[in-house]
GROMACS .gro file of N, CA and C in nm:
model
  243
    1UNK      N    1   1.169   1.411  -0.879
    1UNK     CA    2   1.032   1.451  -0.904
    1UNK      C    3   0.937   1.334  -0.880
    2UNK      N    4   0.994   1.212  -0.925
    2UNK     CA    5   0.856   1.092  -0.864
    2UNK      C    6   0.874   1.075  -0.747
    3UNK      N    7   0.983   1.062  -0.666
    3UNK     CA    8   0.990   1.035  -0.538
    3UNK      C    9   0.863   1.177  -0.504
    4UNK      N   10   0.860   1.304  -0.537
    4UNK     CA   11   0.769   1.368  -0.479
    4UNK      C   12   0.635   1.322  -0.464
    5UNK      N   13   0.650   1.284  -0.613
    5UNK     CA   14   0.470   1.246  -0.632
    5UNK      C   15   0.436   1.165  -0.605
    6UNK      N   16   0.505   1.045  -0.568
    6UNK     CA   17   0.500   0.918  -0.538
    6UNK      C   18   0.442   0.931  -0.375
    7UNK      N   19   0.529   1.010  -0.298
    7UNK     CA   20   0.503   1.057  -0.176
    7UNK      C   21   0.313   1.146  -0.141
    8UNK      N   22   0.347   1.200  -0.264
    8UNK     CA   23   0.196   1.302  -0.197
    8UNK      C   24   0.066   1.210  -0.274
    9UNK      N   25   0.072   1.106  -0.355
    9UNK     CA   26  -0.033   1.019  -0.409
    9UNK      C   27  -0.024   0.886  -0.304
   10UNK      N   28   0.058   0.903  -0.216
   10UNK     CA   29   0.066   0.769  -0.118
   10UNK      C   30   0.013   0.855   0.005
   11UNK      N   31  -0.007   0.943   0.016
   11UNK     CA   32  -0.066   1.039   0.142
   11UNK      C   33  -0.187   1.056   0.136
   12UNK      N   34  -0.220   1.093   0.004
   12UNK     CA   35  -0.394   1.174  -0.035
   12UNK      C   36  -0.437   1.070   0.008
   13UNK      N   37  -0.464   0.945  -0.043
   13UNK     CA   38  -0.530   0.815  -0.043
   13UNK      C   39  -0.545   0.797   0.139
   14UNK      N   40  -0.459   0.831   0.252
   14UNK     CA   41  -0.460   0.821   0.358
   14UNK      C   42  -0.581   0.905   0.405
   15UNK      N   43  -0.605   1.009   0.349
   15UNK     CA   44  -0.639   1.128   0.401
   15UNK      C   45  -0.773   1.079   0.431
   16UNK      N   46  -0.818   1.013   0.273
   16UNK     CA   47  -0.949   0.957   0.251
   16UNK      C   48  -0.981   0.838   0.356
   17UNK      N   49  -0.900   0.793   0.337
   17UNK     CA   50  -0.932   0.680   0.471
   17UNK      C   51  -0.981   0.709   0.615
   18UNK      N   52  -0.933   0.859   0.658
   18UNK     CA   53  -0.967   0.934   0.745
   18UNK      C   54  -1.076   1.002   0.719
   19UNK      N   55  -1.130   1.051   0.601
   19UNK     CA   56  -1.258   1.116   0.593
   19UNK      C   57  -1.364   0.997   0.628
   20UNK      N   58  -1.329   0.896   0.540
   20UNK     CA   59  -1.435   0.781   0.573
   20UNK      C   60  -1.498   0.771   0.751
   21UNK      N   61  -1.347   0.758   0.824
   21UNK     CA   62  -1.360   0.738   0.957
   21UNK      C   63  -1.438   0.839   1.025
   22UNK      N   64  -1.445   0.962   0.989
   22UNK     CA   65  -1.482   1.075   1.080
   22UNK      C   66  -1.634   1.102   0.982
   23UNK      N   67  -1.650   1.050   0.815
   23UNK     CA   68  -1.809   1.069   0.809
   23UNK      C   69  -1.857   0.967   0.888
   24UNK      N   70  -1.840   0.882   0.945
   24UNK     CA   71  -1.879   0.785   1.005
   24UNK      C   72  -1.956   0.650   0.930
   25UNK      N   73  -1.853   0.630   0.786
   25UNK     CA   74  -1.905   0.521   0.722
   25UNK      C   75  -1.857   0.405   0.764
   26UNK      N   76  -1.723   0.411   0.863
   26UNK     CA   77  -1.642   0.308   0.961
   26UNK      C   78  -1.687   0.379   1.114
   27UNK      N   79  -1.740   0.280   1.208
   27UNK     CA   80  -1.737   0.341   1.313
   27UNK      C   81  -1.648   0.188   1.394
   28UNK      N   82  -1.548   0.271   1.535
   28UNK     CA   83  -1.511   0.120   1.623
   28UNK      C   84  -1.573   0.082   1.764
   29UNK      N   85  -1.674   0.217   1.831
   29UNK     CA   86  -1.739   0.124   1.921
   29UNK      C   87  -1.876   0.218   1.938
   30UNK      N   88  -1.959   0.112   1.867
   30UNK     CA   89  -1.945   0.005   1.851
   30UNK      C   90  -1.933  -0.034   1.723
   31UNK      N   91  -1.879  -0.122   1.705
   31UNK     CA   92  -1.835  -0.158   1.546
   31UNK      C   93  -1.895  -0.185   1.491
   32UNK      N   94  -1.913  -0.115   1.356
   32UNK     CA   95  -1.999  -0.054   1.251
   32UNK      C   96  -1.969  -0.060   1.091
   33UNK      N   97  -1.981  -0.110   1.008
   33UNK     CA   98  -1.942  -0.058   0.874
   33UNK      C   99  -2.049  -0.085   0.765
   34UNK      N  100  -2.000  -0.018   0.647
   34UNK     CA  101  -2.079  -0.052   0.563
   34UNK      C  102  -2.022  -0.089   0.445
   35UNK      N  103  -2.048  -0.132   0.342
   35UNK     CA  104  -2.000  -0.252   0.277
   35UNK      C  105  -1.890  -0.135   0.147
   36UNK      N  106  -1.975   0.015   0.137
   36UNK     CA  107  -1.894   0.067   0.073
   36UNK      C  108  -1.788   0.167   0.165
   37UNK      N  109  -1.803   0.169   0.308
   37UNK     CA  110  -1.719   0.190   0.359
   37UNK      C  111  -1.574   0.089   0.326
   38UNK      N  112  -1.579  -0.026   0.381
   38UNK     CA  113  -1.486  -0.152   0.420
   38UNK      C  114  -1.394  -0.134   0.229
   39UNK      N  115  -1.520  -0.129   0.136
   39UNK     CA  116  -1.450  -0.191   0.022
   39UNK      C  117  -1.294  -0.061  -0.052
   40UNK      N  118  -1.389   0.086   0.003
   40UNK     CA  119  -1.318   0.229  -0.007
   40UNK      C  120  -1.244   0.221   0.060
   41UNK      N  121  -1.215   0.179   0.187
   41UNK     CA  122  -1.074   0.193   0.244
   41UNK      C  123  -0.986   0.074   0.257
   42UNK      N  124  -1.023  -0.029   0.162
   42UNK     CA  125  -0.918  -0.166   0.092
   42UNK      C  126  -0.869  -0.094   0.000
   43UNK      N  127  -0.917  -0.054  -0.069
   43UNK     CA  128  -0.875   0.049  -0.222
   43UNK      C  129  -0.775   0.173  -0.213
   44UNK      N  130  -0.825   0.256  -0.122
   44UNK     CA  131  -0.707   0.399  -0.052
   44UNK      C  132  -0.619   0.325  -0.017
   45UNK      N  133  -0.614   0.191   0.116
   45UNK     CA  134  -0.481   0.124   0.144
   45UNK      C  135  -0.425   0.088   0.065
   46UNK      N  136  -0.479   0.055  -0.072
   46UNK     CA  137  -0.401  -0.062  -0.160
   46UNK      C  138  -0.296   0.058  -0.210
   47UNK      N  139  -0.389   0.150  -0.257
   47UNK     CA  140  -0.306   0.248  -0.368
   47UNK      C  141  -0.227   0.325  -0.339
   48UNK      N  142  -0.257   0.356  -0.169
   48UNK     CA  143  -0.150   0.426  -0.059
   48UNK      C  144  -0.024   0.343  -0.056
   49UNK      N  145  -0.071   0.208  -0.025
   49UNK     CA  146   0.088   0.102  -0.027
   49UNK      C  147   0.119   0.112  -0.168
   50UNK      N  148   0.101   0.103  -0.263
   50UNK     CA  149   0.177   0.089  -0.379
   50UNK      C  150   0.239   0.217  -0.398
   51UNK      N  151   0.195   0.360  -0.381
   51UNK     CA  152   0.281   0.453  -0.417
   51UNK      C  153   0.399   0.474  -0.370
   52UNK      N  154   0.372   0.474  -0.181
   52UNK     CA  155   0.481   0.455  -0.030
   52UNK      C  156   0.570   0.337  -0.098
   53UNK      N  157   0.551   0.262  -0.145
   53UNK     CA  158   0.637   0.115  -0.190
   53UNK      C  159   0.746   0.226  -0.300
   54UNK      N  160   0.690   0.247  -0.377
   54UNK     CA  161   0.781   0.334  -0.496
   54UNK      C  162   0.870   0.430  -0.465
   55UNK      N  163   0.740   0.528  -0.333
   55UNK     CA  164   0.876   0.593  -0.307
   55UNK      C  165   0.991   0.592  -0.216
   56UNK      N  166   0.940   0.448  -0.149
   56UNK     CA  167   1.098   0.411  -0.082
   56UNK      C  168   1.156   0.377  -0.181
   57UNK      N  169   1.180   0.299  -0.265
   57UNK     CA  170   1.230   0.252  -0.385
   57UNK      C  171   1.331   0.362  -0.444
   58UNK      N  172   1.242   0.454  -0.490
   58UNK     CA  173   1.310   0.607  -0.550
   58UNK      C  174   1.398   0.623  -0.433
   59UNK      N  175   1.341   0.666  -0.332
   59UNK     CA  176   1.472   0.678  -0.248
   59UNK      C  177   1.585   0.615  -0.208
   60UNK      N  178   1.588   0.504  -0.242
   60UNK     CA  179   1.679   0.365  -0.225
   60UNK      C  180   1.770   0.384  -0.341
   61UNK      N  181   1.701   0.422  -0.425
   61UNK     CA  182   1.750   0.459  -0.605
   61UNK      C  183   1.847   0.560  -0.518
   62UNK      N  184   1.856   0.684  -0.432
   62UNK     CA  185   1.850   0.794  -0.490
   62UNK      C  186   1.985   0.837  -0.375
   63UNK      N  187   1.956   0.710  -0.276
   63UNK     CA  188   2.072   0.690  -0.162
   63UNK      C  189   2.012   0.746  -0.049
   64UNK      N  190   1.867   0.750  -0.044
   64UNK     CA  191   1.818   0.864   0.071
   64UNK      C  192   1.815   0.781   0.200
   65UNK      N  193   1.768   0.658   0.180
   65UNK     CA  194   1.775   0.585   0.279
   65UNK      C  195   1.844   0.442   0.234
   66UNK      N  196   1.905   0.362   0.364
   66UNK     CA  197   1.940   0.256   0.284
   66UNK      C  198   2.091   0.222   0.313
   67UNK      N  199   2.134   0.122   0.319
   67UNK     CA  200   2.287   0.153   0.327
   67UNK      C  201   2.384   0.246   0.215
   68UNK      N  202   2.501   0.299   0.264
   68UNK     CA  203   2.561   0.362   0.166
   68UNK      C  204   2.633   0.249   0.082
   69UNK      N  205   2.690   0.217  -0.087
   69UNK     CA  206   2.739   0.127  -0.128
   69UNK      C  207   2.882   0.134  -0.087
   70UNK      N  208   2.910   0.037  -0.104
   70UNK     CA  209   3.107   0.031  -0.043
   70UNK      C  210   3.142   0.094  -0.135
   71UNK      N  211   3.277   0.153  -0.125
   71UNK     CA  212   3.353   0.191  -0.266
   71UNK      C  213   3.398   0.083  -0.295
   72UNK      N  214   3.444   0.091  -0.419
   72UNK     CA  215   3.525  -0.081  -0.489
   72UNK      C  216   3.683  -0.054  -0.440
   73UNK      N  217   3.665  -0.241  -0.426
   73UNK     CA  218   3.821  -0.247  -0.365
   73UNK      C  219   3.904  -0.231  -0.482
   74UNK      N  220   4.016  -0.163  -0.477
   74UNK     CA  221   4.172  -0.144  -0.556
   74UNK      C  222   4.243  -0.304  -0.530
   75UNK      N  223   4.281  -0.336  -0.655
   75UNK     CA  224   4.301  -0.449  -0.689
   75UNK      C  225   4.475  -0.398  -0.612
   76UNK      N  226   4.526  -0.493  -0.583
   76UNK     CA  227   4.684  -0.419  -0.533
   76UNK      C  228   4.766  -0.480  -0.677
   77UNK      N  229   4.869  -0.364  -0.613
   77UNK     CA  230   4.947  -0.383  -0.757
   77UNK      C  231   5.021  -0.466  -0.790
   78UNK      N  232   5.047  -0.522  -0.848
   78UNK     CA  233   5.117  -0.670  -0.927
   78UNK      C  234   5.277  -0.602  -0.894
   79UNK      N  235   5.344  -0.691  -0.864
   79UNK     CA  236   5.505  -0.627  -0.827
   79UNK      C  237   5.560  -0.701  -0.944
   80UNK      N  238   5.665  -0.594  -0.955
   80UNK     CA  239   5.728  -0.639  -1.064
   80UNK      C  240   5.894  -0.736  -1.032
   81UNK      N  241   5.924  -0.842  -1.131
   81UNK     CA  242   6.027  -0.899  -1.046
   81UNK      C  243   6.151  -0.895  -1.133
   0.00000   0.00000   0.00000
């Protein structure tokens, strides 16, 4: 369940970053911004990377991605003499 939410609160924040771009509070040619443009989409990135950070994490937790762990080695058996 956090890996979900973790996922769709690391997305929304993207989305916004894209509204910014298309109200045209970021423009790139010619390059344009405004000061509460620049500072709103430091803030969506920040909070976008911290959620995306978690939910690789959860998934790392969870075996989704990531190497698989070795099984443990069997100690061999002691012979008897």
């Amino acid at each position: 369940m956090i890996l979900v939410l973790s996922l769709v609160l690391g997305i929304v924040p993207l989305i916004g970053v894209a509204w910014i771009f298309v109200s045209g509070m970021i423009t790139l040619s010619p390059f344009s911004a405004t000061v509460d443009g620049l500072f709103m989409t430091l803030i969506l990135l920040t909070l976008s990377g911290c959620f995306l950070l978690n939910a690789v994490w959860e998934a790392k937790d969870h075996g989704l991605i990531g190497k698989k762990p070795a099984p443990p080695a069997k100690a061999p058996a002691a012979k008897a003499s």
